Short mmCIF file of C-alpha atoms in Angstrom, two decimals:
data_model
loop_
_atom_site.label_atom_id
_atom_site.label_comp_id
_atom_site.label_asym_id
_atom_site.label_seq_id
_atom_site.Cartn_x
_atom_site.Cartn_y
_atom_site.Cartn_z
CA UNK A 1 -51.98 33.62 30.87
CA UNK A 2 -54.99 33.33 28.56
CA UNK A 3 -56.59 36.58 27.30
CA UNK A 4 -60.16 35.34 26.74
CA UNK A 5 -61.75 38.75 26.28
CA UNK A 6 -59.07 40.13 23.96
CA UNK A 7 -58.15 39.64 20.32
CA UNK A 8 -55.21 37.47 21.46
CA UNK A 9 -57.52 35.15 23.36
CA UNK A 10 -59.81 34.77 20.38
CA UNK A 11 -56.91 33.86 18.12
CA UNK A 12 -55.63 31.32 20.66
CA UNK A 13 -59.02 29.60 20.73
CA UNK A 14 -59.21 29.50 16.93
CA UNK A 15 -55.73 27.90 16.74
CA UNK A 16 -56.69 25.25 19.30
CA UNK A 17 -59.84 24.39 17.35
CA UNK A 18 -57.95 24.13 14.05
CA UNK A 19 -55.25 21.92 15.62
CA UNK A 20 -57.93 19.62 17.00
CA UNK A 21 -59.57 19.37 13.57
CA UNK A 22 -56.21 18.69 11.92
CA UNK A 23 -55.43 15.88 14.38
CA UNK A 24 -58.83 14.36 13.68
CA UNK A 25 -58.27 14.52 9.92
CA UNK A 26 -54.84 12.85 10.28
CA UNK A 27 -56.43 9.99 12.19
CA UNK A 28 -59.12 9.54 9.57
CA UNK A 29 -56.51 9.60 6.79
CA UNK A 30 -54.44 6.89 8.48
CA UNK A 31 -57.54 4.72 8.84
CA UNK A 32 -58.40 5.24 5.16
CA UNK A 33 -54.88 4.32 4.02
CA UNK A 34 -54.94 1.13 6.13
CA UNK A 35 -58.34 0.16 4.71
CA UNK A 36 -57.12 0.81 1.15
CA UNK A 37 -54.07 -1.44 1.64
CA UNK A 38 -56.12 -4.25 3.15
CA UNK A 39 -58.72 -4.04 0.39
CA UNK A 40 -56.09 -4.10 -2.38
CA UNK A 41 -53.39 -6.34 -0.91
CA UNK A 42 -52.43 -7.59 -4.39
CA UNK A 43 -52.39 -4.14 -5.97
CA UNK A 44 -49.08 -2.21 -5.78
CA UNK A 45 -50.08 1.18 -7.22
CA UNK A 46 -49.17 4.01 -4.88
CA UNK A 47 -51.83 6.18 -3.33
CA UNK A 48 -51.56 9.65 -4.93
CA UNK A 49 -49.67 12.10 -2.75
CA UNK A 50 -48.37 9.44 -0.32
CA UNK A 51 -45.36 7.08 -0.24
CA UNK A 52 -46.07 3.61 -1.58
CA UNK A 53 -47.19 1.94 1.63
CA UNK A 54 -46.67 -1.56 0.25
CA UNK A 55 -43.08 -0.87 -0.72
CA UNK A 56 -42.46 0.89 2.55
CA UNK A 57 -43.32 -2.29 4.34
CA UNK A 58 -40.97 -4.28 2.09
CA UNK A 59 -43.63 -6.75 0.93
CA UNK A 60 -44.35 -7.85 -2.59
CA UNK A 61 -46.85 -10.19 -4.11
CA UNK A 62 -47.11 -13.20 -1.89
CA UNK A 63 -46.08 -11.22 1.18
CA UNK A 64 -42.33 -12.06 1.04
CA UNK A 65 -39.56 -9.57 1.78
CA UNK A 66 -38.16 -7.98 -1.39
CA UNK A 67 -35.53 -5.50 -0.28
CA UNK A 68 -31.78 -6.16 -0.67
CA UNK A 69 -31.11 -6.11 3.07
CA UNK A 70 -32.93 -7.74 5.94
CA UNK A 71 -35.45 -5.63 7.82
CA UNK A 72 -33.19 -5.56 10.87
CA UNK A 73 -30.26 -4.40 8.72
CA UNK A 74 -32.06 -1.19 7.77
CA UNK A 75 -32.52 -0.38 11.43
CA UNK A 76 -29.10 -1.57 12.57
CA UNK A 77 -27.04 0.16 9.86
CA UNK A 78 -29.38 3.01 8.97
CA UNK A 79 -27.31 5.74 10.60
CA UNK A 80 -24.35 5.01 8.33
CA UNK A 81 -26.40 4.12 5.24
CA UNK A 82 -27.92 7.60 5.07
CA UNK A 83 -24.44 9.01 4.54
CA UNK A 84 -23.50 9.43 0.85
CA UNK A 85 -20.09 7.92 1.61
CA UNK A 86 -21.80 4.59 2.39
CA UNK A 87 -25.32 4.45 1.02
CA UNK A 88 -27.07 1.21 0.11
CA UNK A 89 -24.32 0.20 -2.31
CA UNK A 90 -21.62 0.63 0.31
CA UNK A 91 -23.62 -1.32 2.88
CA UNK A 92 -24.11 -4.19 0.44
CA UNK A 93 -20.38 -4.22 -0.21
CA UNK A 94 -19.70 -4.36 3.53
CA UNK A 95 -22.16 -7.22 3.86
CA UNK A 96 -20.47 -9.11 1.04
CA UNK A 97 -16.94 -8.50 2.30
CA UNK A 98 -14.66 -10.84 4.21
CA UNK A 99 -12.07 -9.10 6.41
CA UNK A 100 -9.15 -10.78 8.16
CA UNK A 101 -7.73 -9.28 11.37
CA UNK A 102 -4.31 -10.62 12.33
CA UNK A 103 -3.74 -10.01 16.03
CA UNK A 104 -6.57 -9.66 18.54
CA UNK A 105 -4.85 -7.30 20.95
CA UNK A 106 -4.88 -3.56 21.50
CA UNK A 107 -5.28 -2.78 17.80
CA UNK A 108 -7.37 -5.77 16.77
CA UNK A 109 -10.02 -5.42 19.48
CA UNK A 110 -11.31 -1.92 18.58
CA UNK A 111 -10.88 -2.59 14.86
CA UNK A 112 -12.94 -5.79 15.09
CA UNK A 113 -15.58 -4.07 17.22
CA UNK A 114 -16.29 -1.35 14.68
CA UNK A 115 -16.08 -3.62 11.65
CA UNK A 116 -18.57 -6.01 13.23
CA UNK A 117 -20.77 -3.07 14.16
CA UNK A 118 -20.59 -1.73 10.61
CA UNK A 119 -21.95 -4.99 9.20
CA UNK A 120 -18.97 -6.66 7.55
CA UNK A 121 -20.29 -10.01 6.35
CA UNK A 122 -17.38 -12.21 7.43
CA UNK A 123 -14.77 -11.39 10.04
CA UNK A 124 -11.76 -13.67 10.50
CA UNK A 125 -9.58 -13.39 13.60
CA UNK A 126 -6.01 -14.73 13.80
CA UNK A 127 -4.14 -15.04 17.11
CA UNK A 128 -2.50 -17.88 19.00
CA UNK A 129 -2.13 -16.05 22.33
CA UNK A 130 -4.26 -16.32 25.45
CA UNK A 131 -5.78 -13.50 27.47
CA UNK A 132 -3.62 -12.15 30.29
CA UNK A 133 -4.55 -9.73 33.04
CA UNK A 134 -2.03 -7.21 31.68
CA UNK A 135 -4.02 -7.11 28.41
CA UNK A 136 -7.26 -5.87 29.91
CA UNK A 137 -6.51 -2.15 30.18
CA UNK A 138 -6.42 -1.81 26.39
CA UNK A 139 -7.77 -4.99 24.73
CA UNK A 140 -11.42 -4.12 25.11
CA UNK A 141 -13.03 -7.32 23.79
CA UNK A 142 -11.58 -9.42 26.62
CA UNK A 143 -12.74 -9.63 30.23
CA UNK A 144 -11.42 -10.63 33.63
CA UNK A 145 -13.35 -13.88 33.68
CA UNK A 146 -11.73 -14.92 30.38
CA UNK A 147 -8.11 -14.67 31.51
CA UNK A 148 -6.41 -17.81 30.22
CA UNK A 149 -8.82 -18.22 27.31
CA UNK A 150 -7.72 -17.98 23.70
CA UNK A 151 -7.91 -14.38 22.55
CA UNK A 152 -9.77 -15.35 19.38
CA UNK A 153 -12.42 -17.25 21.35
CA UNK A 154 -12.79 -14.41 23.86
CA UNK A 155 -13.12 -11.78 21.13
CA UNK A 156 -15.73 -13.69 19.15
CA UNK A 157 -17.79 -14.18 22.31
CA UNK A 158 -17.92 -10.40 22.78
CA UNK A 159 -18.48 -9.63 19.11
CA UNK A 160 -21.46 -11.97 18.91
CA UNK A 161 -23.10 -9.96 21.65
CA UNK A 162 -22.58 -6.83 19.55
CA UNK A 163 -23.64 -8.23 16.18
CA UNK A 164 -24.72 -11.88 15.88
CA UNK A 165 -25.37 -11.49 12.14
CA UNK A 166 -21.68 -11.46 11.22
CA UNK A 167 -20.02 -14.73 10.20
CA UNK A 168 -17.02 -15.08 12.54
CA UNK A 169 -14.09 -17.35 11.68
CA UNK A 170 -11.56 -18.38 14.32
CA UNK A 171 -7.91 -18.98 13.43
CA UNK A 172 -6.33 -19.92 16.75
CA UNK A 173 -2.70 -20.20 15.65
CA UNK A 174 -0.19 -17.54 14.79
CA UNK A 175 0.18 -16.76 11.09
CA UNK A 176 3.06 -18.74 9.57
CA UNK A 177 4.67 -18.36 6.11
CA UNK A 178 3.57 -21.81 4.91
CA UNK A 179 -0.07 -21.27 5.87
CA UNK A 180 -0.51 -17.50 5.46
CA UNK A 181 -1.74 -17.56 1.86
CA UNK A 182 -4.20 -20.40 2.42
CA UNK A 183 -5.88 -18.18 5.01
CA UNK A 184 -5.55 -14.77 3.34
CA UNK A 185 -6.82 -16.05 -0.03
CA UNK A 186 -10.31 -16.42 1.50
CA UNK A 187 -10.57 -12.73 2.47
CA UNK A 188 -10.95 -9.43 0.64
CA UNK A 189 -8.97 -7.16 2.93
CA UNK A 190 -6.45 -7.69 5.74
CA UNK A 191 -5.70 -5.71 8.89
CA UNK A 192 -2.23 -6.12 10.39
CA UNK A 193 -2.75 -5.65 14.12
CA UNK A 194 0.47 -7.36 15.17
CA UNK A 195 3.39 -5.81 17.02
CA UNK A 196 6.58 -7.26 15.54
CA UNK A 197 8.58 -6.74 12.31
CA UNK A 198 8.55 -10.46 11.45
CA UNK A 199 4.78 -10.55 11.17
CA UNK A 200 4.61 -7.20 9.39
CA UNK A 201 6.93 -8.33 6.58
CA UNK A 202 5.17 -11.69 6.32
CA UNK A 203 1.68 -10.19 6.11
CA UNK A 204 2.76 -7.55 3.60
CA UNK A 205 4.39 -10.12 1.33
CA UNK A 206 1.34 -12.38 1.53
CA UNK A 207 -1.23 -9.69 0.65
CA UNK A 208 0.83 -8.59 -2.36
CA UNK A 209 0.88 -12.16 -3.66
CA UNK A 210 -2.82 -12.64 -2.89
CA UNK A 211 -3.79 -9.24 -4.32
CA UNK A 212 -5.47 -7.89 -1.19
CA UNK A 213 -5.35 -4.37 0.30
CA UNK A 214 -3.71 -4.12 3.72
CA UNK A 215 -4.33 -1.71 6.60
CA UNK A 216 -1.35 -1.65 8.95
CA UNK A 217 -0.88 0.25 12.21
CA UNK A 218 1.38 0.31 15.25
CA UNK A 219 1.30 1.95 18.66
CA UNK A 220 3.83 2.38 21.44
CA UNK A 221 3.73 4.52 24.56
CA UNK A 222 1.75 7.63 23.47
CA UNK A 223 2.26 7.46 19.71
CA UNK A 224 0.91 5.54 16.75
CA UNK A 225 1.32 5.18 12.99
CA UNK A 226 -1.08 4.11 10.23
CA UNK A 227 -0.46 2.90 6.67
CA UNK A 228 -2.76 1.64 3.93
CA UNK A 229 -0.68 -0.71 1.76
CA UNK A 230 -1.14 -2.50 -1.57
CA UNK A 231 -3.98 -0.12 -2.32
CA UNK A 232 -5.37 -0.38 -4.89
CA UNK A 233 -4.65 -4.10 -4.95
CA UNK A 234 -3.79 -5.85 -8.18
CA UNK A 235 -3.50 -9.46 -9.24
CA UNK A 236 -0.05 -10.89 -8.58
CA UNK A 237 2.29 -10.00 -11.44
CA UNK A 238 0.51 -6.69 -12.18
CA UNK A 239 2.71 -4.02 -10.60
CA UNK A 240 0.28 -1.13 -11.07
CA UNK A 241 -0.95 -1.43 -7.51
CA UNK A 242 -0.04 0.41 -4.35
CA UNK A 243 3.22 0.25 -2.44
CA UNK A 244 3.99 -2.42 0.15
CA UNK A 245 5.64 -2.49 3.59
CA UNK A 246 9.05 -3.32 2.07
CA UNK A 247 8.86 -0.20 -0.10
CA UNK A 248 8.77 1.96 3.03
CA UNK A 249 11.00 -0.19 5.23
CA UNK A 250 13.34 -2.16 2.94
CA UNK A 251 15.42 -3.23 5.95
CA UNK A 252 14.12 -4.23 9.37
CA UNK A 253 15.18 -2.14 12.36
CA UNK A 254 18.12 -3.34 14.49
CA UNK A 255 16.73 -5.92 16.86
CA UNK A 256 17.91 -3.99 19.91
CA UNK A 257 15.69 -1.09 18.78
CA UNK A 258 12.54 -3.23 18.60
CA UNK A 259 10.47 -2.44 21.68
CA UNK A 260 7.17 -4.13 22.48
CA UNK A 261 4.31 -2.68 24.49
CA UNK A 262 5.34 -4.98 27.33
CA UNK A 263 8.78 -3.39 27.39
CA UNK A 264 8.12 0.22 26.40
CA UNK A 265 4.60 0.65 27.70
CA UNK A 266 1.38 1.71 26.01
CA UNK A 267 -1.45 4.07 26.91
CA UNK A 268 -4.68 2.16 26.29
CA UNK A 269 -6.62 4.91 24.47
CA UNK A 270 -3.67 5.52 22.13
CA UNK A 271 -3.72 2.00 20.71
CA UNK A 272 -7.52 2.26 20.73
CA UNK A 273 -7.37 5.36 18.52
CA UNK A 274 -5.15 3.54 16.04
CA UNK A 275 -7.44 0.50 16.00
CA UNK A 276 -10.46 2.69 15.30
CA UNK A 277 -8.58 4.44 12.48
CA UNK A 278 -7.81 1.02 11.00
CA UNK A 279 -11.51 0.19 10.98
CA UNK A 280 -12.27 3.49 9.26
CA UNK A 281 -9.75 2.82 6.50
CA UNK A 282 -11.10 -0.69 6.02
CA UNK A 283 -14.68 0.57 5.74
CA UNK A 284 -13.62 3.29 3.28
CA UNK A 285 -11.77 0.79 1.12
CA UNK A 286 -14.62 -1.73 1.03
CA UNK A 287 -17.44 0.78 0.57
CA UNK A 288 -15.53 2.44 -2.28
CA UNK A 289 -15.28 -0.86 -4.15
CA UNK A 290 -11.49 -1.11 -3.97
CA UNK A 291 -11.39 -4.86 -3.36
CA UNK A 292 -10.73 -7.25 -6.23
CA UNK A 293 -13.70 -9.58 -5.94
CA UNK A 294 -16.29 -8.74 -8.58
CA UNK A 295 -19.05 -9.30 -6.06
CA UNK A 296 -17.79 -6.27 -4.14
CA UNK A 297 -17.42 -4.03 -7.18
CA UNK A 298 -21.04 -4.00 -8.35
CA UNK A 299 -23.78 -5.27 -6.09
CA UNK A 300 -27.10 -6.42 -7.48
CA UNK A 301 -30.30 -7.68 -5.99
CA UNK A 302 -33.81 -8.64 -6.99
CA UNK A 303 -36.39 -5.86 -6.72
CA UNK A 304 -40.04 -6.19 -5.70
CA UNK A 305 -41.05 -7.26 -9.16
CA UNK A 306 -38.42 -10.02 -9.36
CA UNK A 307 -36.12 -8.08 -11.70
CA UNK A 308 -32.35 -7.86 -11.24
CA UNK A 309 -31.16 -4.34 -10.56
CA UNK A 310 -27.85 -2.74 -9.67
CA UNK A 311 -27.48 -0.32 -6.80
CA UNK A 312 -26.14 3.14 -7.44
CA UNK A 313 -26.77 4.87 -4.14
CA UNK A 314 -23.23 5.53 -3.01
CA UNK A 315 -20.93 8.33 -4.13
CA UNK A 316 -17.97 6.70 -2.44
CA UNK A 317 -16.48 4.87 -5.41
CA UNK A 318 -12.88 5.98 -5.88
CA UNK A 319 -11.13 5.52 -9.21
CA UNK A 320 -7.85 7.29 -8.46
CA UNK A 321 -4.88 5.80 -6.64
CA UNK A 322 -4.58 7.21 -3.09
CA UNK A 323 -1.53 9.36 -2.39
CA UNK A 324 1.07 7.32 -0.45
CA UNK A 325 1.15 8.69 3.07
CA UNK A 326 1.86 7.80 6.68
CA UNK A 327 -0.51 9.05 9.38
CA UNK A 328 1.27 9.79 12.66
CA UNK A 329 -0.58 10.25 15.95
CA UNK A 330 1.01 11.65 19.11
CA UNK A 331 -1.24 12.05 22.12
CA UNK A 332 0.97 14.66 23.79
CA UNK A 333 1.65 16.79 20.70
CA UNK A 334 -0.37 19.63 19.22
CA UNK A 335 -1.81 19.04 16.77
CA UNK A 336 -1.89 15.33 17.60
CA UNK A 337 -2.18 14.18 13.97
CA UNK A 338 0.36 14.62 11.17
CA UNK A 339 0.36 13.18 7.67
CA UNK A 340 3.69 12.44 6.00
CA UNK A 341 3.82 11.95 2.25
CA UNK A 342 5.74 8.85 1.16
CA UNK A 343 7.60 8.12 -2.06
CA UNK A 344 5.46 5.12 -2.98
CA UNK A 345 6.48 1.93 -4.72
CA UNK A 346 10.20 1.15 -5.05
CA UNK A 347 11.33 0.04 -8.48
CA UNK A 348 13.51 -2.73 -7.03
CA UNK A 349 11.21 -3.92 -4.28
CA UNK A 350 11.59 -7.71 -3.85
CA UNK A 351 7.88 -8.02 -3.09
CA UNK A 352 5.83 -5.72 -5.34
CA UNK A 353 8.09 -4.51 -8.17
CA UNK A 354 8.49 -5.92 -11.67
CA UNK A 355 11.59 -7.74 -10.45
CA UNK A 356 9.95 -9.27 -7.38
CA UNK A 357 11.70 -12.35 -6.01
CA UNK A 358 9.15 -13.23 -3.31
CA UNK A 359 6.60 -15.58 -4.85
CA UNK A 360 3.78 -17.81 -3.76
CA UNK A 361 6.09 -20.80 -4.03
CA UNK A 362 8.83 -19.27 -1.89
CA UNK A 363 6.28 -18.45 0.80
CA UNK A 364 4.40 -21.74 0.89
CA UNK A 365 7.57 -23.83 0.67
CA UNK A 366 8.88 -22.38 3.92
CA UNK A 367 12.06 -21.03 2.34
CA UNK A 368 11.31 -17.50 3.60
CA UNK A 369 13.00 -17.12 7.00
CA UNK A 370 11.53 -13.97 8.51
CA UNK A 371 13.20 -14.56 11.87
CA UNK A 372 16.66 -14.49 10.35
CA UNK A 373 15.74 -11.56 8.10
CA UNK A 374 14.76 -9.53 11.16
CA UNK A 375 17.77 -10.70 13.18
CA UNK A 376 15.72 -12.57 15.75
CA UNK A 377 17.80 -15.74 15.75
CA UNK A 378 20.77 -14.09 17.46
CA UNK A 379 18.87 -11.78 19.74
CA UNK A 380 18.22 -13.99 22.78
CA UNK A 381 21.93 -14.68 23.15
CA UNK A 382 23.89 -11.53 22.43
CA UNK A 383 26.47 -12.62 24.99
CA UNK A 384 28.49 -15.81 25.45
CA UNK A 385 27.37 -18.14 28.22
CA UNK A 386 30.28 -17.25 30.51
CA UNK A 387 29.12 -13.60 30.62
CA UNK A 388 25.64 -14.48 31.85
CA UNK A 389 24.19 -15.87 35.06
CA UNK A 390 20.70 -16.94 36.04
CA UNK A 391 18.65 -15.08 38.61
CA UNK A 392 18.99 -18.04 40.95
CA UNK A 393 22.78 -18.04 40.57
CA UNK A 394 22.91 -14.32 41.31
CA UNK A 395 20.92 -14.88 44.49
CA UNK A 396 22.96 -17.87 45.71
CA UNK A 397 26.49 -16.93 44.56
CA UNK A 398 26.43 -13.16 45.00
CA UNK A 399 23.77 -12.06 47.47
CA UNK A 400 23.67 -15.02 49.85
CA UNK A 401 27.48 -15.16 50.10
CA UNK A 402 27.76 -11.44 50.77
CA UNK A 403 29.95 -10.77 47.73
CA UNK A 404 30.57 -7.05 47.26
CA UNK A 405 29.09 -6.15 43.88
CA UNK A 406 27.37 -3.46 41.86
CA UNK A 407 23.89 -4.33 40.59
CA UNK A 408 22.85 -1.98 37.78
CA UNK A 409 19.19 -1.80 36.76
CA UNK A 410 19.10 -0.39 33.21
CA UNK A 411 15.36 0.24 33.02
CA UNK A 412 14.09 3.80 32.70
CA UNK A 413 13.46 5.61 35.98
CA UNK A 414 9.67 5.33 35.64
CA UNK A 415 9.88 1.54 35.63
CA UNK A 416 12.58 1.49 38.31
CA UNK A 417 10.26 3.47 40.61
CA UNK A 418 7.52 0.87 40.18
CA UNK A 419 9.65 -1.86 41.73
CA UNK A 420 13.34 -2.76 41.98
CA UNK A 421 15.76 -5.01 43.82
CA UNK A 422 17.29 -3.79 47.04
CA UNK A 423 20.66 -1.98 46.75
CA UNK A 424 20.42 -1.80 42.96
CA UNK A 425 21.70 1.24 41.09
CA UNK A 426 19.47 2.75 38.41
CA UNK A 427 21.38 3.75 35.27
CA UNK A 428 18.97 3.68 32.30
CA UNK A 429 20.34 2.07 29.17
CA UNK A 430 19.87 5.37 27.34
CA UNK A 431 22.32 7.03 29.74
CA UNK A 432 25.06 4.65 28.65
CA UNK A 433 24.98 6.34 25.24
CA UNK A 434 25.72 9.97 24.42
CA UNK A 435 22.62 12.02 23.57
CA UNK A 436 20.91 15.35 24.19
CA UNK A 437 18.23 15.64 26.86
CA UNK A 438 16.71 19.11 26.68
CA UNK A 439 19.48 21.61 27.44
CA UNK A 440 21.62 18.87 29.00
CA UNK A 441 24.09 16.70 27.12
CA UNK A 442 24.35 13.22 28.56
CA UNK A 443 27.85 11.86 27.92
CA UNK A 444 27.66 8.10 27.77
CA UNK A 445 31.43 7.79 28.17
CA UNK A 446 31.37 9.71 31.46
CA UNK A 447 28.49 7.57 32.72
CA UNK A 448 30.46 4.42 31.95
CA UNK A 449 33.57 5.83 33.61
CA UNK A 450 31.67 6.56 36.80
CA UNK A 451 30.22 3.06 36.70
CA UNK A 452 33.61 1.39 36.16
CA UNK A 453 35.39 3.33 38.86
CA UNK A 454 32.47 3.47 41.27
CA UNK A 455 33.12 3.94 44.97
CA UNK A 456 36.29 2.53 46.46
CA UNK A 457 34.51 -0.31 48.27
CA UNK A 458 32.94 -1.69 45.11
CA UNK A 459 35.81 -1.21 42.66
CA UNK A 460 36.97 -4.80 42.90
CA UNK A 461 33.55 -6.48 42.86
CA UNK A 462 31.60 -7.77 39.85
CA UNK A 463 29.18 -5.55 37.94
CA UNK A 464 25.83 -7.25 37.30
CA UNK A 465 23.25 -5.85 34.90
CA UNK A 466 19.53 -6.51 35.11
CA UNK A 467 16.49 -5.27 33.19
CA UNK A 468 12.91 -6.35 32.86
CA UNK A 469 13.26 -9.35 30.52
CA UNK A 470 16.99 -9.78 30.00
CA UNK A 471 17.40 -8.03 26.64
CA UNK A 472 18.57 -4.51 27.46
CA UNK A 473 20.94 -5.85 30.09
CA UNK A 474 22.83 -7.76 27.39
CA UNK A 475 23.20 -4.58 25.35
CA UNK A 476 24.53 -2.82 28.46
CA UNK A 477 27.17 -5.51 29.05
CA UNK A 478 28.35 -5.23 25.45
CA UNK A 479 28.51 -1.44 25.71
CA UNK A 480 30.49 -1.59 28.94
CA UNK A 481 32.95 -4.16 27.59
CA UNK A 482 33.54 -2.07 24.47
CA UNK A 483 34.26 1.13 26.44
CA UNK A 484 37.90 2.36 26.44
CA UNK A 485 39.93 1.17 29.39
CA UNK A 486 37.47 -1.37 30.69
CA UNK A 487 39.47 -4.51 29.94
CA UNK A 488 42.46 -3.18 31.88
CA UNK A 489 40.36 -3.02 35.06
CA UNK A 490 39.99 -6.78 35.16
CA UNK A 491 36.49 -6.43 36.56
CA UNK A 492 33.92 -9.17 36.12
CA UNK A 493 30.69 -8.15 34.38
CA UNK A 494 27.61 -10.32 34.10
CA UNK A 495 24.12 -10.15 32.66
CA UNK A 496 21.25 -11.72 34.61
CA UNK A 497 19.37 -14.01 32.21
CA UNK A 498 15.66 -13.27 31.96
CA UNK A 499 15.89 -10.14 34.09
CA UNK A 500 13.35 -9.31 36.76
CA UNK A 501 10.81 -11.66 35.18
CA UNK A 502 13.19 -14.55 35.92
CA UNK A 503 13.82 -13.18 39.43
CA UNK A 504 10.11 -13.32 40.13
CA UNK A 505 9.74 -16.78 38.59
CA UNK A 506 12.78 -18.50 40.12
CA UNK A 507 13.64 -16.54 43.28
CA UNK A 508 10.89 -14.31 44.65
CA UNK A 509 7.30 -15.05 43.55
CA UNK A 510 6.17 -12.05 45.59
CA UNK A 511 8.08 -9.59 43.43
CA UNK A 512 5.60 -7.38 41.49
CA UNK A 513 4.79 -8.25 37.89
CA UNK A 514 3.75 -5.42 35.63
#
């Protein structure tokens, strides 16, 4: 309510008049500045009291652009450039960097998305797989209409929509020992987004030889881990750099303990969190100037007057070696993040120590057998042929003939509840071993005894084990055969080759696939 006849009303009117005058003066000033610039287009002196309008527009004599980044770059990356951790220097380093992402799945997709968004100059993607429907809940660069396409091609299509200014390189085959260095040598930093020990050891060995920092992560079920390796990187032969993957894991895990996302499951956002963290570590490393290439250590450009100058806008440069640590994420724990300090470089590491035996020649010659090192060669056939039967044989020789038998599904109950074969018995593989479950002690020996003896009707029939892909069922057969008293029963025990995946493929195409 206006008080026109009071002191308040008078003051309100005076304020309105002054604001109107001020707006008018601002308009006149803008017109005068514009006229001054147009009248002195070749004169670069700043107008007293105002920013240099010519430099603000990025023009110099002749009207050409004279700033170190493109005009669109200032708008696109401005929100991160105003941070002291990045600044102009950090952004120029990102623009000059080449990053290689090995694996374009649950980890690689979010990592690539944020690195492309941050303005990394060159982004290489390595993957020989094709998009499957089961990928889509977590591999966010792919889409339903690209199922069957190469993952690298699908990812680049999405990334170009996000940032077309990045130079994308497609490597559509899996990384192999003989070719790894020829690819990695062209990049400044590598992200290991794979999901198997063989590739982890290969990539770690290759980056040590090539002198590149490595960001490595993994995710399974509701948990993830993150490592920054070979950081700071050094030229091969200089052992003053950071620790490598072999320093932390000198021996690969037993092959029966290696569980993929397809077997153990994965919550999409969990692997997404780890992929985003990988992108953060990559950006930190590049912006801080921790890559070997001289072009990323000190960035220079030509100023408006044609003179070379060096940027010094970022406070992110790090001169000290980072403390070796492992970041652990658990979605269902509180707090969800934990950092574990690691011992660092091992003095006898075959990859990064002074006595290293893994060389460029041993890698490129193909003499490094990562499959054998990780025990993969023997894994598909843990059992002799006469202890295994195909899904089709099980259907024709056991079910169709009405043979009394015990079919044991060794998947965990959660998977068993999704789908299972009729009349199968669910005994998870974990229950065949002794362990503690809360306040309950599960005695694997008692579980085996109950399985061997069974009910009276089934005591004489064969015991058949099945799992999802035919791996855990082999372990179960070996465990049962090694249990005390089993051989004296004379019972037949078989593993179904390929598990439920083979059942769906060869017997019942209508059986659910998950």
